[in-house]
Coordinates of C-alpha atoms in Angstrom, one line a residue:
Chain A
X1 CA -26.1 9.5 -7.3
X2 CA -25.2 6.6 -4.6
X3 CA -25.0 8.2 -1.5
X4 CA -25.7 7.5 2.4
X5 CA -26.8 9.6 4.9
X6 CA -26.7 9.8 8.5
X7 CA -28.4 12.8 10.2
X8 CA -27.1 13.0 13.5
X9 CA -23.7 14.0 13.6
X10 CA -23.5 13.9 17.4
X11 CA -25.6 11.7 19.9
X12 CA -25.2 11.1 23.5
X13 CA -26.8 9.2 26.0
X14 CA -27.2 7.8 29.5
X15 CA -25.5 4.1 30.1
X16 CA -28.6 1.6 30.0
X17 CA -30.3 4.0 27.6
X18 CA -32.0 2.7 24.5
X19 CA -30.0 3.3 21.3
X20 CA -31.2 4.1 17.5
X21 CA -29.2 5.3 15.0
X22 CA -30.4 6.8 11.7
X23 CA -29.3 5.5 8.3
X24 CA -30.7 6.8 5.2
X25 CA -29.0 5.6 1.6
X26 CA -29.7 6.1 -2.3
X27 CA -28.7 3.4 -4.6
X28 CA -30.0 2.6 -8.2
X29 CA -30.2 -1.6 -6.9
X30 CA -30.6 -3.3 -4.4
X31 CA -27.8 -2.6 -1.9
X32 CA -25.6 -4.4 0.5
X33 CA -25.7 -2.4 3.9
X34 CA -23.2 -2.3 6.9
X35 CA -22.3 -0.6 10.0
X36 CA -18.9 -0.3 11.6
X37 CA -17.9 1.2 14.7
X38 CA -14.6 3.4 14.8
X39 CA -13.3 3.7 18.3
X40 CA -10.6 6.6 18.3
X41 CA -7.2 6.0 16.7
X42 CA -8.5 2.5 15.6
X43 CA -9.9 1.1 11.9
X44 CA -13.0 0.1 11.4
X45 CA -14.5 -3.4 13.2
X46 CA -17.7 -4.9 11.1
X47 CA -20.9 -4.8 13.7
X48 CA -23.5 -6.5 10.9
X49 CA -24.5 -6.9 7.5
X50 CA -27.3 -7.2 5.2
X51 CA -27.8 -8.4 1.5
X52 CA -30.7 -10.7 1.6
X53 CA -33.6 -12.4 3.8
X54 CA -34.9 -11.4 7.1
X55 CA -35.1 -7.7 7.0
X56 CA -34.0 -7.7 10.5
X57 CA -30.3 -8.2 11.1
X58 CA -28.5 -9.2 14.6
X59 CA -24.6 -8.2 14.8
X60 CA -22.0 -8.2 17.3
X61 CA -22.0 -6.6 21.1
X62 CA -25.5 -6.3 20.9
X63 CA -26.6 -4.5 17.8
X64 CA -29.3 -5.2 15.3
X65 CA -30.2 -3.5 12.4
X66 CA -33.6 -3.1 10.6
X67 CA -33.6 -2.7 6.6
X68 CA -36.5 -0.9 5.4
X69 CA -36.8 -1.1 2.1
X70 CA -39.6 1.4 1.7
X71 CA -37.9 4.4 3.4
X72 CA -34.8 3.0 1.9
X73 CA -33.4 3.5 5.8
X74 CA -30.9 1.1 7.7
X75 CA -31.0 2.2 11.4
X76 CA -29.0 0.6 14.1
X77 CA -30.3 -0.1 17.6
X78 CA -29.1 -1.2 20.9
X79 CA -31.7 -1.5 23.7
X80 CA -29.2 -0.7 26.3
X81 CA -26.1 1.1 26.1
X82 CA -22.7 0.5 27.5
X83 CA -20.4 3.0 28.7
X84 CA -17.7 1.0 26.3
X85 CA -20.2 1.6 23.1
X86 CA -19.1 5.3 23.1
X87 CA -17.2 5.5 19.4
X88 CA -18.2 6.7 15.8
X89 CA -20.2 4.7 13.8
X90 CA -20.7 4.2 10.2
X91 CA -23.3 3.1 8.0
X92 CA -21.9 2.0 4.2
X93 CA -23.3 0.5 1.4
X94 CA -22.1 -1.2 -1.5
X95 CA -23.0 -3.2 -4.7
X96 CA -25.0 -6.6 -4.2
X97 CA -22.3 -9.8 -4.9
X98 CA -19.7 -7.6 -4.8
X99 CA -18.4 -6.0 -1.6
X100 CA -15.6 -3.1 -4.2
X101 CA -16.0 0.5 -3.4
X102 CA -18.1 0.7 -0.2
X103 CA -19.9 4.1 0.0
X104 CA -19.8 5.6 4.0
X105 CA -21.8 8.0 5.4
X106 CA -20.3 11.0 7.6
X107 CA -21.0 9.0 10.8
X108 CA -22.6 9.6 14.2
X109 CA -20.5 10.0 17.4
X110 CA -21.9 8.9 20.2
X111 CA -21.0 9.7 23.5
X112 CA -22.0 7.4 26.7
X113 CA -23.0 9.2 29.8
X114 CA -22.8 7.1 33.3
Chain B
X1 CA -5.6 -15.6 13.0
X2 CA -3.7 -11.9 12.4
X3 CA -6.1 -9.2 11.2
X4 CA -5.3 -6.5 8.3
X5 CA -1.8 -4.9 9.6
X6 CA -0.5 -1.1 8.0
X7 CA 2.7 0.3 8.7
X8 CA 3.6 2.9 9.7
X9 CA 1.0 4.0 12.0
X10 CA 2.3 7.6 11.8
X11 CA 4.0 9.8 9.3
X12 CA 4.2 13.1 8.9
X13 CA 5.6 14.4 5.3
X14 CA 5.9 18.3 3.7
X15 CA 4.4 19.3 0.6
X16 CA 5.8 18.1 -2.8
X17 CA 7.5 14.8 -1.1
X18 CA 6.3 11.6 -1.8
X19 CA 4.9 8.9 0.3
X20 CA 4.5 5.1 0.7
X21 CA 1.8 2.8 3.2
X22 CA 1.9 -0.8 2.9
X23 CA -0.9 -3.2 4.0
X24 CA -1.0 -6.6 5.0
X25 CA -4.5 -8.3 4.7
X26 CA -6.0 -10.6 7.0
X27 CA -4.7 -14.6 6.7
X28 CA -6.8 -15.8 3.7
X29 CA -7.7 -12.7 2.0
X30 CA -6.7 -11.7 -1.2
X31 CA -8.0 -8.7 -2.1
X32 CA -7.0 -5.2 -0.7
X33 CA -8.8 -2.2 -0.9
X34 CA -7.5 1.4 0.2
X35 CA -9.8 4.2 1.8
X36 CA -9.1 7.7 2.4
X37 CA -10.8 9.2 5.9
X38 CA -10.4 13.4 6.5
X39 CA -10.8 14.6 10.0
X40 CA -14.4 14.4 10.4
X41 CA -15.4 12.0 7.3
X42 CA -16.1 8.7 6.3
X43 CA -14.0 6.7 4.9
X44 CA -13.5 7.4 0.8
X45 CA -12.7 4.5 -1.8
X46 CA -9.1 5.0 -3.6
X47 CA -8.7 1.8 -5.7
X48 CA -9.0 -1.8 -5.2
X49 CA -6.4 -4.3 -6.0
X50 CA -6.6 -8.3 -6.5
X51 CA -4.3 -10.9 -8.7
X52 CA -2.1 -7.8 -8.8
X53 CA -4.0 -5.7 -10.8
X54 CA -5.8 -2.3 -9.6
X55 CA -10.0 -3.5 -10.2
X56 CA -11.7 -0.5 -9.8
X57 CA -11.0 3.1 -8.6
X58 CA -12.7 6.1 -7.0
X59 CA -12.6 9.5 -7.5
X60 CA -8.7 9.9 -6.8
X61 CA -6.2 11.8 -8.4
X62 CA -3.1 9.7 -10.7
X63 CA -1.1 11.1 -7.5
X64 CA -2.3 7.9 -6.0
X65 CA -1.4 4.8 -7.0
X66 CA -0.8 1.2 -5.6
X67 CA 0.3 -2.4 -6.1
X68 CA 0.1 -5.3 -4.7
X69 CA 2.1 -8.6 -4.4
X70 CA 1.9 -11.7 -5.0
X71 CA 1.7 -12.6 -1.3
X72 CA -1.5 -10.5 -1.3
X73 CA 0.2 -7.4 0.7
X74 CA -0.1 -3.9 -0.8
X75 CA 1.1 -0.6 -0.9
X76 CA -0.5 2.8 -1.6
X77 CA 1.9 5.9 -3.5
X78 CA 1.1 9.2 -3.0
X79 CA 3.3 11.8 -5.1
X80 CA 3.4 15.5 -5.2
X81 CA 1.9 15.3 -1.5
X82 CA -0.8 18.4 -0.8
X83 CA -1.7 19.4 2.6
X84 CA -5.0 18.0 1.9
X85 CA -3.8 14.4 1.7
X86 CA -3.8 14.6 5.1
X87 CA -5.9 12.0 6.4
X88 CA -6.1 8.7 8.0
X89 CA -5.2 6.0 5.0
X90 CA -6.9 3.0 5.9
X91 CA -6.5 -0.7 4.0
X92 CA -9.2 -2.9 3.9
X93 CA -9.0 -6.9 3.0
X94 CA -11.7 -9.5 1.7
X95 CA -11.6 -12.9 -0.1
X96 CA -12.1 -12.7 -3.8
X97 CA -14.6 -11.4 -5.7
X98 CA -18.3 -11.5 -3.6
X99 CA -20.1 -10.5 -0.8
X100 CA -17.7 -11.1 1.6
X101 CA -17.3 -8.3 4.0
X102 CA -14.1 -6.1 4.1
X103 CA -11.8 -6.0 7.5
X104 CA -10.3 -3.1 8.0
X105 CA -6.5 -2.2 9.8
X106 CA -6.5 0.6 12.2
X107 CA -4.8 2.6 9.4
X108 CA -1.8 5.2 8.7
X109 CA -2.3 8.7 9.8
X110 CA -0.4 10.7 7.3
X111 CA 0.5 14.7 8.3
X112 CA 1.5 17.1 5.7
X113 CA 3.2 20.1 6.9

């Protein structure tokens, strides 16, 4: 069954911290992999995306993502934190070519301590 | 360049009534999808609609159904409302068929009382 996981349902951290959250997915093909950030009362705002090439993925506000095929994982990662990057984020993945019926994990809140 | 706009931004309904969210997707985009997010959850796929016509569906009761215009806007129907279709209703746009990333609004929050 296609599913994504995300392990930590709760993360918090000190502003200027280094960030790394965990991203685990099953899918019978090769997937296409996202994370979006949910601040609260808000939709859904695209950070990155990847469906091909460099395994190593840069995105918006300072975010990367690694895809690893092997340990079919696709963690995001900040090397410093902002007090502003406190939200819930969501890993999703969906059919290669075709971007129908993306499949979210749970998400991790993360909370930003100054 | 207006993003993916849903009205109403709040509702709040009792059991049995019926309900109706419209969407409209980002300048250029023609295809609307509809998610699903419960307190606590990610989002969850309803249906997808583009030239008119619902494309593919998730695990959703026939409670919920949709439609979309030819101007590319679309609305989600809920009947026989249950206190568990309280959630946040979010619509998501992209351009045709592809990998083309999906923008999402900032969504309906539906109450059932």
């Amino acid at each position: 069954a296609q599913s994504v996981t995300q392990p930590d349902i709760h993360i918090t951290v000190s502003e200027g911290a280094s960030l790394e959250l965990r991203c685990n997915y099953s899918y019978g093909a090769t997937p296409y992999l996202f994370w979006y950030v949910q601040s609260p009362g808000q939709g859904l705002q695209l950070l990155l995306k990847y469906f091909s090439g460099d395994t190593l993925v840069q995105g918006i506000k300072g975010f990367e993502a690694e895809f690893k095929r092997s340990q079919s994982s696709f963690n995001l990662r900040k090397p410093s934190v902002h007090w502003s990057d406190a939200a819930e984020y969501f890993c999703a993945v969906g059919p290669l070519y075709n971007t129908d019926k993306l499949i979210f994990g749970t998400g991790t809140r993360l909370q930003v301590f100054p | 360049d207006a993003g993916v706009t849903q009205s109403p931004t709040h509702l709040i309904k009792t059991r049995g009534q019926q309900v109706t969210l419209r969407c409209s997707p980002k300048s250029g985009h023609d295809t609307v999808s509809w998610y699903q997010q419960a307190l606590g959850q990610g989002p969850q796929f309803i249906f997808q609609y583009y030239e008119e016509e619902e494309r593919q569906r998730g695990n959703f009761p026939d409670r919920f159904s949709g439609h979309q215009f030819p101007n590319y806007s679309s609305e989600l129907n809920v009947n026989a409302l249950l206190l568990g279709d309280s959630a946040l209703y979010l619509c998501a746009s992209s351009q045709g068929q592809g990998n083309q990333p999906q923008h999402f609004g900032d969504g309906t929050r539906l109450s059932i009382l």
